[in-house]
């Protein structure tokens, strides 16, 4: 007596891999399209530290674009025969553009203040350990922003509630925070050693990794903070 199993189209490992690649490529292209106005502006802004406020303004469209990408990757289809990543991305953009900007804008403003102070630190007359403290605060703000971006992309909380949850999870789930930190180090390394364009071109897989490392945060939020 023999038994045989049949795998329908779209259910095999190769099909799932093809579906993931298709989703990543589509989300990457749409992310770059949504952030294109700001990225184009960055090309016109010189590398001088005095242009940091202008660079921050150019980065404003990136927040909603990243949020929509996280939404699309989280809600991605595994079935190759039923893929709609573009539709899911734009749904995420419509849902999350304003909530993301409510958190992304003050985060950018604060990071601009930190970066401007560090680049002009010699003029402040402060002791050197202040620079170390400011750099640590800036890094902590980026990690908080990573959690906040995931939360605002997947849940419909008020901005202040998202901000509080992001701060809570910063220490509550150390592995998730460490995962976000490793991604930030990777992005910084790619930018410094190669080109600043490379992290933008790899944004979709980097965001998928952020979702993977943030699974404990997502699971606890769903279980304890949603109805």
mmCIF file of C-alpha atoms in Angstrom:
data_model
loop_
_atom_site.group_PDB
_atom_site.id
_atom_site.type_symbol
_atom_site.label_atom_id
_atom_site.label_comp_id
_atom_site.label_asym_id
_atom_site.label_seq_id
_atom_site.Cartn_x
_atom_site.Cartn_y
_atom_site.Cartn_z
ATOM 1 C CA UNK A 1 0.000 0.000 0.000
ATOM 2 C CA UNK A 2 1.474 3.368 -0.994
ATOM 3 C CA UNK A 3 0.421 6.847 -0.194
ATOM 4 C CA UNK A 4 1.165 9.937 -2.207
ATOM 5 C CA UNK A 5 0.882 13.550 -1.372
ATOM 6 C CA UNK A 6 0.298 16.273 -3.893
ATOM 7 C CA UNK A 7 1.371 19.844 -3.530
ATOM 8 C CA UNK A 8 -0.761 22.383 -5.304
ATOM 9 C CA UNK A 9 0.769 25.301 -7.134
ATOM 10 C CA UNK A 10 1.936 28.012 -4.774
ATOM 11 C CA UNK A 11 2.349 25.786 -1.706
ATOM 12 C CA UNK A 12 5.859 24.375 -2.211
ATOM 13 C CA UNK A 13 9.095 25.708 -0.752
ATOM 14 C CA UNK A 14 10.240 27.077 -4.110
ATOM 15 C CA UNK A 15 6.929 28.872 -4.591
ATOM 16 C CA UNK A 16 7.111 30.389 -1.110
ATOM 17 C CA UNK A 17 10.658 31.584 -1.801
ATOM 18 C CA UNK A 18 9.550 33.103 -5.110
ATOM 19 C CA UNK A 19 6.619 34.798 -3.356
ATOM 20 C CA UNK A 20 8.965 36.286 -0.743
ATOM 21 C CA UNK A 21 11.400 37.565 -3.378
ATOM 22 C CA UNK A 22 8.561 39.068 -5.410
ATOM 23 C CA UNK A 23 7.168 40.786 -2.312
ATOM 24 C CA UNK A 24 10.575 42.138 -1.267
ATOM 25 C CA UNK A 25 11.328 43.530 -4.730
ATOM 26 C CA UNK A 26 7.883 45.128 -5.037
ATOM 27 C CA UNK A 27 7.946 46.638 -1.549
ATOM 28 C CA UNK A 28 11.473 47.941 -2.113
ATOM 29 C CA UNK A 29 10.460 49.644 -5.361
ATOM 30 C CA UNK A 30 7.360 51.217 -3.806
ATOM 31 C CA UNK A 31 9.287 52.367 -0.725
ATOM 32 C CA UNK A 32 11.811 54.159 -2.926
ATOM 33 C CA UNK A 33 8.975 55.653 -4.973
ATOM 34 C CA UNK A 34 7.139 56.933 -1.886
ATOM 35 C CA UNK A 35 10.333 58.405 -0.427
ATOM 36 C CA UNK A 36 11.614 59.716 -3.781
ATOM 37 C CA UNK A 37 10.776 63.419 -3.210
ATOM 38 C CA UNK A 38 12.852 63.525 -0.051
ATOM 39 C CA UNK A 39 15.644 61.342 -1.411
ATOM 40 C CA UNK A 40 15.903 63.605 -4.447
ATOM 41 C CA UNK A 41 16.149 66.601 -2.124
ATOM 42 C CA UNK A 42 18.996 64.938 -0.229
ATOM 43 C CA UNK A 43 21.009 64.813 -3.443
ATOM 44 C CA UNK A 44 20.781 68.605 -3.630
ATOM 45 C CA UNK A 45 21.692 69.183 0.020
ATOM 46 C CA UNK A 46 25.404 69.476 0.580
ATOM 47 C CA UNK A 47 27.274 67.386 3.167
ATOM 48 C CA UNK A 48 27.962 70.426 5.343
ATOM 49 C CA UNK A 49 26.731 70.084 8.936
ATOM 50 C CA UNK A 50 24.837 73.363 8.639
ATOM 51 C CA UNK A 51 22.478 71.606 6.205
ATOM 52 C CA UNK A 52 21.294 69.079 8.798
ATOM 53 C CA UNK A 53 17.872 70.783 9.257
ATOM 54 C CA UNK A 54 17.308 70.684 5.488
ATOM 55 C CA UNK A 55 18.313 67.021 5.410
ATOM 56 C CA UNK A 56 15.796 66.299 8.177
ATOM 57 C CA UNK A 57 13.025 67.940 6.148
ATOM 58 C CA UNK A 58 14.001 65.820 3.146
ATOM 59 C CA UNK A 59 13.736 62.689 5.284
ATOM 60 C CA UNK A 60 10.133 63.383 6.335
ATOM 61 C CA UNK A 61 8.574 61.282 3.511
ATOM 62 C CA UNK A 62 10.743 58.348 4.547
ATOM 63 C CA UNK A 63 8.750 57.748 7.751
ATOM 64 C CA UNK A 64 5.418 56.922 6.061
ATOM 65 C CA UNK A 65 7.281 54.979 3.358
ATOM 66 C CA UNK A 66 9.007 52.769 5.950
ATOM 67 C CA UNK A 67 5.769 52.317 7.877
ATOM 68 C CA UNK A 68 3.896 51.197 4.759
ATOM 69 C CA UNK A 69 6.714 48.776 3.946
ATOM 70 C CA UNK A 70 6.528 47.209 7.415
ATOM 71 C CA UNK A 71 2.755 46.896 7.043
ATOM 72 C CA UNK A 72 3.080 45.215 3.636
ATOM 73 C CA UNK A 73 5.782 42.809 4.805
ATOM 74 C CA UNK A 74 3.831 41.858 7.917
ATOM 75 C CA UNK A 75 0.662 41.201 5.904
ATOM 76 C CA UNK A 76 2.417 39.570 2.961
ATOM 77 C CA UNK A 77 0.868 36.606 1.187
ATOM 78 C CA UNK A 78 2.768 33.313 1.190
ATOM 79 C CA UNK A 79 0.857 31.923 -1.792
ATOM 80 C CA UNK A 80 2.528 32.659 -5.131
ATOM 81 C CA UNK A 81 -0.838 32.384 -6.857
ATOM 82 C CA UNK A 82 -2.378 35.161 -4.751
ATOM 83 C CA UNK A 83 0.125 37.991 -4.370
ATOM 84 C CA UNK A 84 -0.887 41.637 -4.021
ATOM 85 C CA UNK A 85 2.119 43.366 -2.379
ATOM 86 C CA UNK A 86 1.555 46.664 -4.187
ATOM 87 C CA UNK A 87 -2.068 46.844 -3.070
ATOM 88 C CA UNK A 88 -1.068 45.994 0.515
ATOM 89 C CA UNK A 89 1.721 48.588 0.488
ATOM 90 C CA UNK A 90 -0.541 51.451 -0.570
ATOM 91 C CA UNK A 91 -3.192 50.357 1.935
ATOM 92 C CA UNK A 92 -0.518 50.559 4.632
ATOM 93 C CA UNK A 93 0.560 53.986 3.397
ATOM 94 C CA UNK A 94 -2.998 55.331 3.542
ATOM 95 C CA UNK A 95 -3.559 53.918 7.020
ATOM 96 C CA UNK A 96 -0.209 54.831 8.555
ATOM 97 C CA UNK A 97 1.088 57.969 6.829
ATOM 98 C CA UNK A 98 -0.343 60.427 9.365
ATOM 99 C CA UNK A 99 0.266 58.295 12.498
ATOM 100 C CA UNK A 100 3.845 57.656 11.365
ATOM 101 C CA UNK A 101 4.489 61.348 10.769
ATOM 102 C CA UNK A 102 3.256 62.181 14.276
ATOM 103 C CA UNK A 103 6.153 60.144 15.674
ATOM 104 C CA UNK A 104 8.669 60.438 12.845
ATOM 105 C CA UNK A 105 8.653 64.258 12.791
ATOM 106 C CA UNK A 106 9.589 64.857 16.456
ATOM 107 C CA UNK A 107 12.122 62.016 16.290
ATOM 108 C CA UNK A 108 13.807 63.619 13.282
ATOM 109 C CA UNK A 109 13.767 67.025 14.978
ATOM 110 C CA UNK A 110 15.354 65.623 18.136
ATOM 111 C CA UNK A 111 18.010 63.657 16.219
ATOM 112 C CA UNK A 112 18.799 66.793 14.213
ATOM 113 C CA UNK A 113 19.428 68.706 17.442
ATOM 114 C CA UNK A 114 21.684 65.903 18.719
ATOM 115 C CA UNK A 115 23.611 65.624 15.441
ATOM 116 C CA UNK A 116 23.987 69.398 15.096
ATOM 117 C CA UNK A 117 25.289 69.672 18.644
ATOM 118 C CA UNK A 118 27.801 66.857 18.123
ATOM 119 C CA UNK A 119 29.080 68.301 14.848
ATOM 120 C CA UNK A 120 29.564 71.697 16.514
ATOM 121 C CA UNK A 121 30.595 70.322 19.881
ATOM 122 C CA UNK A 122 33.865 72.238 20.094
ATOM 123 C CA UNK A 123 31.913 75.491 20.066
ATOM 124 C CA UNK A 124 29.779 74.490 23.061
ATOM 125 C CA UNK A 125 32.603 74.529 25.599
ATOM 126 C CA UNK A 126 31.187 71.428 27.281
ATOM 127 C CA UNK A 127 33.400 68.642 28.673
ATOM 128 C CA UNK A 128 34.073 65.663 26.414
ATOM 129 C CA UNK A 129 31.861 63.256 28.324
ATOM 130 C CA UNK A 130 28.857 65.304 27.233
ATOM 131 C CA UNK A 131 29.563 64.222 23.652
ATOM 132 C CA UNK A 132 29.523 60.573 24.726
ATOM 133 C CA UNK A 133 26.269 61.129 26.603
ATOM 134 C CA UNK A 134 24.662 62.846 23.621
ATOM 135 C CA UNK A 135 25.754 60.048 21.296
ATOM 136 C CA UNK A 136 24.250 57.465 23.673
ATOM 137 C CA UNK A 137 21.001 59.452 23.861
ATOM 138 C CA UNK A 138 20.905 59.625 20.080
ATOM 139 C CA UNK A 139 21.423 55.857 19.777
ATOM 140 C CA UNK A 140 18.704 55.211 22.355
ATOM 141 C CA UNK A 141 16.354 57.509 20.451
ATOM 142 C CA UNK A 142 16.967 55.530 17.254
ATOM 143 C CA UNK A 143 16.174 52.257 19.039
ATOM 144 C CA UNK A 144 13.022 53.781 20.503
ATOM 145 C CA UNK A 145 12.129 54.937 17.002
ATOM 146 C CA UNK A 146 12.561 51.403 15.636
ATOM 147 C CA UNK A 147 10.045 50.024 18.154
ATOM 148 C CA UNK A 148 7.701 52.961 17.592
ATOM 149 C CA UNK A 149 7.817 52.456 13.830
ATOM 150 C CA UNK A 150 6.877 48.782 14.148
ATOM 151 C CA UNK A 151 4.042 49.546 16.575
ATOM 152 C CA UNK A 152 2.548 52.419 14.592
ATOM 153 C CA UNK A 153 2.746 50.362 11.383
ATOM 154 C CA UNK A 154 0.816 47.377 12.755
ATOM 155 C CA UNK A 155 -1.486 48.834 15.425
ATOM 156 C CA UNK A 156 -3.916 51.744 15.598
ATOM 157 C CA UNK A 157 -2.852 53.358 18.882
ATOM 158 C CA UNK A 158 -2.770 57.051 19.677
ATOM 159 C CA UNK A 159 0.640 58.610 19.118
ATOM 160 C CA UNK A 160 1.332 59.130 22.826
ATOM 161 C CA UNK A 161 0.342 55.527 23.615
ATOM 162 C CA UNK A 162 2.637 54.240 20.874
ATOM 163 C CA UNK A 163 5.453 56.392 22.263
ATOM 164 C CA UNK A 164 4.944 54.974 25.761
ATOM 165 C CA UNK A 165 4.793 51.383 24.528
ATOM 166 C CA UNK A 166 7.957 51.861 22.472
ATOM 167 C CA UNK A 167 9.780 53.150 25.570
ATOM 168 C CA UNK A 168 8.386 50.254 27.644
ATOM 169 C CA UNK A 169 9.522 47.616 25.142
ATOM 170 C CA UNK A 170 12.963 49.207 24.863
ATOM 171 C CA UNK A 171 13.899 47.451 28.118
ATOM 172 C CA UNK A 172 11.116 44.870 28.358
ATOM 173 C CA UNK A 173 12.352 42.895 25.346
ATOM 174 C CA UNK A 174 16.120 43.199 25.310
ATOM 175 C CA UNK A 175 16.562 40.760 22.424
ATOM 176 C CA UNK A 176 14.241 42.765 20.204
ATOM 177 C CA UNK A 177 16.107 45.951 21.086
ATOM 178 C CA UNK A 178 19.440 44.209 20.483
ATOM 179 C CA UNK A 179 18.156 43.029 17.107
ATOM 180 C CA UNK A 180 17.198 46.586 16.175
ATOM 181 C CA UNK A 181 20.608 47.796 17.390
ATOM 182 C CA UNK A 182 22.420 45.256 15.201
ATOM 183 C CA UNK A 183 20.464 46.442 12.171
ATOM 184 C CA UNK A 184 21.344 50.068 12.941
ATOM 185 C CA UNK A 185 25.021 49.127 13.231
ATOM 186 C CA UNK A 186 24.784 47.288 9.918
ATOM 187 C CA UNK A 187 23.180 50.292 8.231
ATOM 188 C CA UNK A 188 25.818 52.615 9.674
ATOM 189 C CA UNK A 189 28.582 50.287 8.535
ATOM 190 C CA UNK A 190 27.221 49.965 5.000
ATOM 191 C CA UNK A 191 26.868 53.741 4.783
ATOM 192 C CA UNK A 192 30.339 54.497 6.123
ATOM 193 C CA UNK A 193 32.284 51.779 4.283
ATOM 194 C CA UNK A 194 30.411 51.621 0.979
ATOM 195 C CA UNK A 195 27.722 54.115 0.043
ATOM 196 C CA UNK A 196 24.686 55.710 1.656
ATOM 197 C CA UNK A 197 22.584 54.391 -1.233
ATOM 198 C CA UNK A 198 23.118 50.740 -0.265
ATOM 199 C CA UNK A 199 20.922 50.748 2.890
ATOM 200 C CA UNK A 200 18.153 52.352 0.822
ATOM 201 C CA UNK A 201 18.443 49.617 -1.799
ATOM 202 C CA UNK A 202 18.351 46.939 0.917
ATOM 203 C CA UNK A 203 15.562 48.562 2.934
ATOM 204 C CA UNK A 204 12.983 45.798 2.368
ATOM 205 C CA UNK A 205 15.105 42.870 3.673
ATOM 206 C CA UNK A 206 16.362 45.049 6.530
ATOM 207 C CA UNK A 207 12.773 45.854 7.521
ATOM 208 C CA UNK A 208 11.839 42.178 7.269
ATOM 209 C CA UNK A 209 14.670 41.466 9.711
ATOM 210 C CA UNK A 210 13.326 44.195 12.001
ATOM 211 C CA UNK A 211 9.912 42.513 11.965
ATOM 212 C CA UNK A 212 11.531 39.153 12.716
ATOM 213 C CA UNK A 213 13.491 40.482 15.698
ATOM 214 C CA UNK A 214 10.424 42.396 16.899
ATOM 215 C CA UNK A 215 8.121 39.365 17.046
ATOM 216 C CA UNK A 216 8.051 39.320 20.881
ATOM 217 C CA UNK A 217 7.023 42.988 20.893
ATOM 218 C CA UNK A 218 4.287 42.354 18.328
ATOM 219 C CA UNK A 219 3.014 39.261 20.138
ATOM 220 C CA UNK A 220 2.827 40.944 23.564
ATOM 221 C CA UNK A 221 1.135 44.005 22.080
ATOM 222 C CA UNK A 222 -1.497 41.814 20.431
ATOM 223 C CA UNK A 223 -2.066 39.808 23.600
ATOM 224 C CA UNK A 224 -1.983 42.481 26.290
ATOM 225 C CA UNK A 225 -2.718 45.843 24.648
ATOM 226 C CA UNK A 226 -5.384 45.128 22.042
ATOM 227 C CA UNK A 227 -8.976 44.041 22.412
#
